[in-house]
Amino acid sequence: LPSSPTSFAIQASRTPIPSNDLLRELFFSVPIAPVTPTATTSCITSSFPLEPHQTVGKMANKSSAVADEPIEVLFALQPNFDLLDMAGPMEALTAALHDQKDENSKAFECTITAAEPKVVSDSGVTIGTQISFKDAYERLSDFDVLVIVGGDSETVLKANAEPLPLIQAFSELQQNDPTHERTLLSVCTGALFLAKQGILAGLSATTHSDYITKFEILCSEAATRNLTERTDVIDDARYVVNNLRFDLGDEDENPYVRRKSDSGRRPSNARKGSMSFKSSGRRESITRRAAMRLGGLRVITASGNSAGVDAALYLISALVDDTSAEEVARKMNWTWNKGIVVDGLDV
């Protein structure tokens, strides 16, 4: 992005391109056509016309999770959201591949939703959205992952504004339909929104260290209001994962436990997250999820904005495989700092 407030128009093909590539085009294309600035904020635009909330690329309408299909991710943005909360996980997820030898085997398809066709971050960067919240509700069952970012949390909490209702709807969707494996990921102060909605009752969670006290208060208020269990607030973790596929159980018999002595052996296919994701529609898996909190909704809270990248790498390892996550970290020149998984391992 330019250091000055000057806006740039990015020349783009009129041929529709997938939404992931569109985001890359918007973020990373070299600006070539300077125009007269009209505001004091940097605005990223494309030169081909899009109707408000027009979806670019095909939205998969899946009835089940299939390993070689893109995993559908929905990013919900509120005004004055934290840009890195979104951009970090977005970059990691869109770089992940099912097959490292096939650049077309994209593991994730990301979609952005907000109240307006364009939403401004707290750093003054304008992001174009692809679907409205209304469309997001109508197509919520299409998405495997919902990402909630931080930024201007006080305004959202006071007004009970989006994405609070969307979080509740996604949670209720999983509880009413545990036949599908879904994940709710919050980054930084996005965890405050989960706490407000009572999603974290009986779970472990974290948020930015500056907001731990506020977080504890929200969790406590939700537990009192809903007569539910309290949240175990962890203040020194990069991310915290709840509702895993597998209990840890006997470490000697569990194929998901890794030891140094395993380093010379070829990894088992059972350790590929995509294999478990593909089989998540089995009757045994559905029955197990239905008996878990929130219908088995996997809940991940990342502590700070950079920790969102670590959590995204974890998600890649859980839904694709470790090789994909490690390759993404290598491409991003990122040191993956692992977080905490509660009562088990799911990769």
Short mmCIF file of C-alpha atoms in Angstrom, two decimals:
data_model
loop_
_atom_site.label_atom_id
_atom_site.label_comp_id
_atom_site.label_asym_id
_atom_site.label_seq_id
_atom_site.Cartn_x
_atom_site.Cartn_y
_atom_site.Cartn_z
CA LEU A 1 0.00 0.00 0.00
CA PRO A 2 1.29 3.51 -0.71
CA SER A 3 2.59 5.48 2.25
CA SER A 4 0.81 8.63 1.08
CA PRO A 5 -2.97 9.05 1.11
CA THR A 6 -3.02 8.93 -2.68
CA SER A 7 -5.41 6.31 -4.02
CA PHE A 8 -4.51 4.06 -6.92
CA ALA A 9 -6.70 2.24 -9.41
CA ILE A 10 -5.55 -1.28 -10.13
CA GLN A 11 -5.97 -2.45 -13.71
CA ALA A 12 -7.73 -5.83 -13.69
CA SER A 13 -9.09 -8.18 -16.28
CA ARG A 14 -12.81 -8.17 -16.96
CA THR A 15 -12.74 -11.95 -16.90
CA PRO A 16 -14.24 -13.14 -13.57
CA ILE A 17 -11.67 -14.65 -11.27
CA PRO A 18 -12.06 -16.64 -8.04
CA SER A 19 -12.58 -14.63 -4.89
CA ASN A 20 -9.23 -15.71 -3.40
CA ASP A 21 -7.40 -14.42 -6.44
CA LEU A 22 -9.45 -11.24 -6.35
CA LEU A 23 -8.30 -10.54 -2.82
CA ARG A 24 -4.70 -11.16 -3.82
CA GLU A 25 -5.23 -8.81 -6.79
CA LEU A 26 -6.53 -6.12 -4.49
CA PHE A 27 -3.82 -6.50 -1.88
CA PHE A 28 -0.73 -7.29 -3.85
CA SER A 29 -0.99 -5.98 -7.44
CA VAL A 30 1.49 -3.25 -8.31
CA PRO A 31 -0.33 0.10 -8.58
CA ILE A 32 0.11 1.47 -12.08
CA ALA A 33 -2.48 4.17 -12.64
CA PRO A 34 -2.41 7.03 -10.11
CA VAL A 35 -5.60 9.04 -9.77
CA THR A 36 -6.51 12.17 -7.91
CA PRO A 37 -6.96 11.47 -4.20
CA THR A 38 -10.47 12.04 -2.92
CA ALA A 39 -10.02 11.17 0.73
CA THR A 40 -7.39 10.96 3.41
CA THR A 41 -7.55 7.18 3.55
CA SER A 42 -6.04 4.68 1.16
CA CYS A 43 -8.73 2.97 -0.88
CA ILE A 44 -8.15 -0.23 -2.83
CA THR A 45 -10.35 -0.58 -5.88
CA SER A 46 -10.53 -2.65 -9.04
CA SER A 47 -11.12 -1.33 -12.54
CA PHE A 48 -13.82 -3.80 -13.55
CA PRO A 49 -17.40 -3.12 -12.43
CA LEU A 50 -18.93 -5.07 -9.57
CA GLU A 51 -22.42 -4.66 -8.26
CA PRO A 52 -22.67 -4.18 -4.48
CA HIS A 53 -21.87 -7.45 -2.72
CA GLN A 54 -21.45 -9.25 -6.06
CA THR A 55 -19.77 -12.61 -5.53
CA VAL A 56 -16.71 -13.19 -7.67
CA GLY A 57 -16.05 -16.83 -8.39
CA LYS A 58 -18.20 -19.85 -7.71
CA MET A 59 -19.56 -20.49 -4.25
CA ALA A 60 -19.54 -24.21 -3.63
CA ASN A 61 -22.90 -25.54 -2.52
CA LYS A 62 -21.74 -28.59 -0.64
CA SER A 63 -23.81 -31.07 1.27
CA SER A 64 -20.78 -32.77 2.77
CA ALA A 65 -17.10 -32.13 3.34
CA VAL A 66 -14.92 -33.60 0.61
CA ALA A 67 -11.16 -33.52 1.02
CA ASP A 68 -10.27 -32.30 -2.47
CA GLU A 69 -12.90 -29.55 -2.59
CA PRO A 70 -12.08 -26.09 -1.24
CA ILE A 71 -13.09 -25.62 2.38
CA GLU A 72 -15.44 -22.65 2.52
CA VAL A 73 -14.40 -19.84 4.89
CA LEU A 74 -16.49 -16.77 5.74
CA PHE A 75 -14.76 -13.64 7.10
CA ALA A 76 -17.15 -11.27 8.90
CA LEU A 77 -15.98 -7.64 9.05
CA GLN A 78 -17.33 -4.77 11.13
CA PRO A 79 -16.42 -1.10 10.58
CA ASN A 80 -12.97 -0.22 11.96
CA PHE A 81 -11.94 -3.88 12.05
CA ASP A 82 -8.27 -4.69 12.61
CA LEU A 83 -6.71 -5.19 9.19
CA LEU A 84 -4.07 -7.71 10.28
CA ASP A 85 -6.70 -9.80 12.07
CA MET A 86 -8.15 -10.44 8.63
CA ALA A 87 -5.14 -10.24 6.31
CA GLY A 88 -2.91 -12.63 8.27
CA PRO A 89 -5.28 -15.62 8.38
CA MET A 90 -6.53 -14.80 4.87
CA GLU A 91 -3.03 -15.00 3.44
CA ALA A 92 -2.31 -18.29 5.22
CA LEU A 93 -5.56 -19.97 4.23
CA THR A 94 -5.49 -18.89 0.59
CA ALA A 95 -1.92 -20.16 0.23
CA ALA A 96 -2.75 -23.67 1.49
CA LEU A 97 -2.89 -26.53 -1.01
CA HIS A 98 -4.27 -30.05 -0.80
CA ASP A 99 -1.49 -31.20 -3.12
CA GLN A 100 1.82 -29.34 -2.91
CA LYS A 101 2.58 -30.31 -6.51
CA ASP A 102 -0.67 -28.88 -7.86
CA GLU A 103 -1.14 -25.11 -7.63
CA ASN A 104 -4.80 -25.55 -8.57
CA SER A 105 -5.59 -27.70 -5.52
CA LYS A 106 -6.55 -24.74 -3.34
CA ALA A 107 -7.58 -25.99 0.09
CA PHE A 108 -9.69 -22.97 1.12
CA GLU A 109 -12.09 -20.60 -0.59
CA CYS A 110 -12.54 -17.35 1.34
CA THR A 111 -15.51 -14.98 1.21
CA ILE A 112 -15.87 -11.59 2.91
CA THR A 113 -19.15 -10.35 4.35
CA ALA A 114 -20.05 -7.02 5.93
CA ALA A 115 -22.99 -4.66 6.30
CA GLU A 116 -21.92 -2.51 3.35
CA PRO A 117 -20.27 -3.21 -0.02
CA LYS A 118 -17.11 -1.54 1.30
CA VAL A 119 -15.81 -1.53 4.85
CA VAL A 120 -12.98 0.60 6.25
CA SER A 121 -10.43 -0.89 8.64
CA ASP A 122 -9.04 0.87 11.70
CA SER A 123 -5.92 1.70 9.67
CA GLY A 124 -7.94 3.46 6.96
CA VAL A 125 -7.77 0.75 4.30
CA THR A 126 -11.03 0.07 2.47
CA ILE A 127 -11.91 -3.53 1.64
CA GLY A 128 -14.57 -4.54 -0.85
CA THR A 129 -16.93 -7.23 0.41
CA GLN A 130 -18.42 -10.03 -1.65
CA ILE A 131 -21.71 -10.80 0.05
CA SER A 132 -23.98 -8.89 2.43
CA PHE A 133 -24.89 -10.14 5.88
CA LYS A 134 -28.34 -10.95 4.50
CA ASP A 135 -26.78 -13.23 1.89
CA ALA A 136 -24.45 -14.67 4.51
CA TYR A 137 -27.40 -15.79 6.63
CA GLU A 138 -29.11 -17.34 3.64
CA ARG A 139 -25.99 -19.29 2.69
CA LEU A 140 -24.58 -19.91 6.15
CA SER A 141 -24.82 -23.68 5.80
CA ASP A 142 -22.40 -23.49 2.85
CA PHE A 143 -19.55 -22.40 5.09
CA ASP A 144 -17.23 -24.70 7.02
CA VAL A 145 -15.39 -21.96 8.92
CA LEU A 146 -16.49 -18.57 10.28
CA VAL A 147 -13.70 -16.10 11.11
CA ILE A 148 -14.45 -13.24 13.52
CA VAL A 149 -11.88 -10.44 13.69
CA GLY A 150 -11.30 -7.76 16.31
CA GLY A 151 -11.48 -3.99 16.10
CA ASP A 152 -13.84 -1.36 17.55
CA SER A 153 -15.19 -4.01 19.89
CA GLU A 154 -16.78 -1.54 22.30
CA THR A 155 -19.09 -0.13 19.61
CA VAL A 156 -20.17 -3.60 18.50
CA LEU A 157 -20.81 -4.77 22.06
CA LYS A 158 -22.83 -1.69 23.04
CA ALA A 159 -25.00 -1.83 19.93
CA ASN A 160 -25.32 -5.64 19.83
CA ALA A 161 -24.36 -5.19 16.20
CA GLU A 162 -22.96 -7.60 13.64
CA PRO A 163 -21.17 -9.90 13.81
CA LEU A 164 -22.83 -10.83 17.15
CA PRO A 165 -26.06 -12.21 15.59
CA LEU A 166 -24.05 -14.01 12.90
CA ILE A 167 -21.95 -15.74 15.56
CA GLN A 168 -25.11 -16.89 17.32
CA ALA A 169 -26.64 -18.13 14.08
CA PHE A 170 -23.52 -20.11 13.15
CA SER A 171 -23.42 -21.72 16.60
CA GLU A 172 -27.11 -22.63 16.45
CA LEU A 173 -26.65 -24.03 12.95
CA GLN A 174 -24.06 -26.49 14.26
CA GLN A 175 -26.20 -27.47 17.24
CA ASN A 176 -29.21 -28.07 15.00
CA ASP A 177 -27.18 -29.81 12.31
CA PRO A 178 -24.19 -31.74 13.72
CA THR A 179 -23.95 -33.75 10.49
CA HIS A 180 -21.35 -31.25 9.28
CA GLU A 181 -18.02 -30.34 10.85
CA ARG A 182 -17.71 -26.58 11.39
CA THR A 183 -15.17 -24.25 13.00
CA LEU A 184 -15.55 -20.84 14.64
CA LEU A 185 -12.28 -18.88 14.78
CA SER A 186 -11.87 -15.53 16.53
CA VAL A 187 -8.79 -13.35 16.27
CA CYS A 188 -7.64 -10.89 18.95
CA THR A 189 -10.60 -8.98 20.46
CA GLY A 190 -12.98 -10.93 18.26
CA ALA A 191 -13.10 -13.31 21.25
CA LEU A 192 -15.04 -10.63 23.16
CA PHE A 193 -17.91 -11.13 20.71
CA LEU A 194 -17.93 -14.88 21.36
CA ALA A 195 -17.93 -14.22 25.10
CA LYS A 196 -20.83 -11.78 24.81
CA GLN A 197 -22.92 -14.40 22.99
CA GLY A 198 -22.20 -17.08 25.59
CA ILE A 199 -20.42 -19.29 23.05
CA LEU A 200 -17.47 -19.90 25.38
CA ALA A 201 -19.45 -21.33 28.32
CA GLY A 202 -17.61 -24.35 29.70
CA LEU A 203 -14.76 -23.90 27.22
CA SER A 204 -11.21 -22.54 27.45
CA ALA A 205 -10.34 -19.36 25.57
CA THR A 206 -7.96 -16.45 25.22
CA THR A 207 -7.79 -12.95 23.76
CA HIS A 208 -5.37 -10.01 23.56
CA SER A 209 -3.57 -9.50 26.87
CA ASP A 210 -4.78 -5.88 27.12
CA TYR A 211 -8.39 -7.09 27.11
CA ILE A 212 -8.16 -10.08 29.46
CA THR A 213 -10.03 -8.33 32.29
CA LYS A 214 -12.81 -7.18 29.95
CA PHE A 215 -12.92 -10.69 28.52
CA GLU A 216 -13.28 -12.29 31.95
CA ILE A 217 -16.12 -9.91 32.83
CA LEU A 218 -18.01 -10.71 29.62
CA CYS A 219 -17.56 -14.45 30.14
CA SER A 220 -18.75 -14.17 33.75
CA GLU A 221 -21.77 -12.07 32.79
CA ALA A 222 -22.77 -14.58 30.11
CA ALA A 223 -22.46 -17.50 32.54
CA THR A 224 -24.62 -15.69 35.11
CA ARG A 225 -27.18 -14.59 32.54
CA ASN A 226 -27.52 -17.99 30.89
CA LEU A 227 -26.93 -20.11 34.03
CA THR A 228 -24.09 -21.92 32.30
CA GLU A 229 -20.57 -23.00 33.19
CA ARG A 230 -17.84 -20.42 33.39
CA THR A 231 -15.08 -20.02 30.83
CA ASP A 232 -11.51 -21.00 31.62
CA VAL A 233 -9.66 -17.85 30.53
CA ILE A 234 -6.04 -18.50 29.51
CA ASP A 235 -3.89 -15.38 29.25
CA ASP A 236 -0.59 -16.78 27.98
CA ALA A 237 -1.49 -18.86 24.92
CA ARG A 238 -1.10 -18.01 21.25
CA TYR A 239 -4.41 -19.73 20.56
CA VAL A 240 -6.76 -22.15 22.32
CA VAL A 241 -8.69 -24.93 20.56
CA ASN A 242 -11.85 -26.61 21.91
CA ASN A 243 -14.08 -29.47 20.72
CA LEU A 244 -11.57 -31.69 18.97
CA ARG A 245 -12.29 -34.74 16.89
CA PHE A 246 -10.41 -37.07 19.21
CA ASP A 247 -9.77 -37.54 22.91
CA LEU A 248 -6.14 -38.00 23.79
CA GLY A 249 -6.85 -41.30 25.57
CA ASP A 250 -4.05 -43.85 25.82
CA GLU A 251 -0.98 -42.16 24.35
CA ASP A 252 0.54 -45.52 23.43
CA GLU A 253 -2.46 -46.43 21.27
CA ASN A 254 -3.49 -43.05 19.90
CA PRO A 255 -2.17 -42.55 16.32
CA TYR A 256 -2.45 -38.77 16.69
CA VAL A 257 0.26 -38.55 19.35
CA ARG A 258 3.65 -37.69 17.89
CA ARG A 259 6.93 -38.66 19.47
CA LYS A 260 10.54 -37.94 18.60
CA SER A 261 10.95 -41.64 17.85
CA ASP A 262 8.38 -41.27 15.06
CA SER A 263 10.59 -38.89 13.09
CA GLY A 264 12.08 -41.62 10.92
CA ARG A 265 8.75 -43.15 10.00
CA ARG A 266 6.42 -42.19 7.21
CA PRO A 267 3.42 -40.31 8.65
CA SER A 268 0.21 -42.30 8.81
CA ASN A 269 -2.68 -41.25 6.57
CA ALA A 270 -4.73 -41.14 9.77
CA ARG A 271 -2.80 -38.03 10.67
CA LYS A 272 -3.93 -36.16 7.58
CA GLY A 273 -6.54 -33.68 8.70
CA SER A 274 -8.25 -33.90 5.31
CA MET A 275 -8.84 -37.63 5.79
CA SER A 276 -10.69 -36.98 9.04
CA PHE A 277 -12.51 -33.99 7.56
CA LYS A 278 -13.67 -36.10 4.63
CA SER A 279 -15.00 -38.81 6.96
CA SER A 280 -16.66 -36.35 9.35
CA GLY A 281 -20.05 -37.23 7.88
CA ARG A 282 -19.91 -40.81 9.16
CA ARG A 283 -22.66 -41.82 11.56
CA GLU A 284 -20.14 -42.36 14.37
CA SER A 285 -18.70 -38.86 13.89
CA ILE A 286 -22.13 -37.25 13.76
CA THR A 287 -23.25 -39.04 16.93
CA ARG A 288 -20.13 -37.94 18.73
CA ARG A 289 -20.44 -34.30 17.66
CA ALA A 290 -24.10 -34.20 18.66
CA ALA A 291 -23.11 -35.16 22.21
CA MET A 292 -20.47 -32.41 22.48
CA ARG A 293 -20.90 -28.80 23.50
CA LEU A 294 -22.31 -26.63 20.72
CA GLY A 295 -22.97 -29.70 18.61
CA GLY A 296 -19.24 -30.29 18.21
CA LEU A 297 -18.50 -26.81 16.88
CA ARG A 298 -14.71 -26.43 16.95
CA VAL A 299 -13.99 -23.12 18.72
CA ILE A 300 -10.59 -21.47 18.34
CA THR A 301 -9.62 -18.16 19.95
CA ALA A 302 -6.34 -16.47 18.96
CA SER A 303 -4.77 -14.05 21.43
CA GLY A 304 -3.44 -11.20 19.26
CA ASN A 305 -3.53 -10.20 15.61
CA SER A 306 -0.27 -11.97 14.73
CA ALA A 307 -1.49 -15.05 16.63
CA GLY A 308 -4.28 -15.23 14.06
CA VAL A 309 -1.70 -16.54 11.59
CA ASP A 310 -0.64 -19.25 14.06
CA ALA A 311 -4.28 -20.26 14.54
CA ALA A 312 -4.82 -20.33 10.77
CA LEU A 313 -1.81 -22.62 10.40
CA TYR A 314 -3.29 -24.89 13.04
CA LEU A 315 -6.58 -24.92 11.13
CA ILE A 316 -4.74 -25.86 7.94
CA SER A 317 -3.05 -28.73 9.75
CA ALA A 318 -6.39 -29.90 11.18
CA LEU A 319 -8.39 -29.71 7.94
CA VAL A 320 -5.68 -30.45 5.36
CA ASP A 321 -2.42 -31.77 6.83
CA ASP A 322 0.78 -30.77 8.59
CA THR A 323 2.74 -30.66 5.34
CA SER A 324 0.44 -28.01 3.92
CA ALA A 325 0.61 -25.92 7.10
CA GLU A 326 4.39 -26.12 7.25
CA GLU A 327 4.71 -25.18 3.58
CA VAL A 328 2.48 -22.13 4.09
CA ALA A 329 4.61 -21.08 7.07
CA ARG A 330 7.73 -21.48 4.93
CA LYS A 331 6.29 -19.38 2.10
CA MET A 332 5.28 -16.67 4.56
CA ASN A 333 8.68 -16.88 6.27
CA TRP A 334 6.69 -17.38 9.46
CA THR A 335 7.72 -19.19 12.64
CA TRP A 336 4.65 -21.16 13.69
CA ASN A 337 4.16 -20.70 17.43
CA LYS A 338 1.87 -23.49 18.63
CA GLY A 339 -1.02 -22.86 20.97
CA ILE A 340 -3.08 -25.04 23.32
CA VAL A 341 -5.50 -27.81 22.39
CA VAL A 342 -7.90 -28.77 25.17
CA ASP A 343 -8.36 -32.44 26.15
CA GLY A 344 -7.07 -33.97 22.96
CA LEU A 345 -5.44 -33.69 19.57
CA ASP A 346 -7.24 -33.48 16.25
CA VAL A 347 -4.42 -33.65 13.72
#
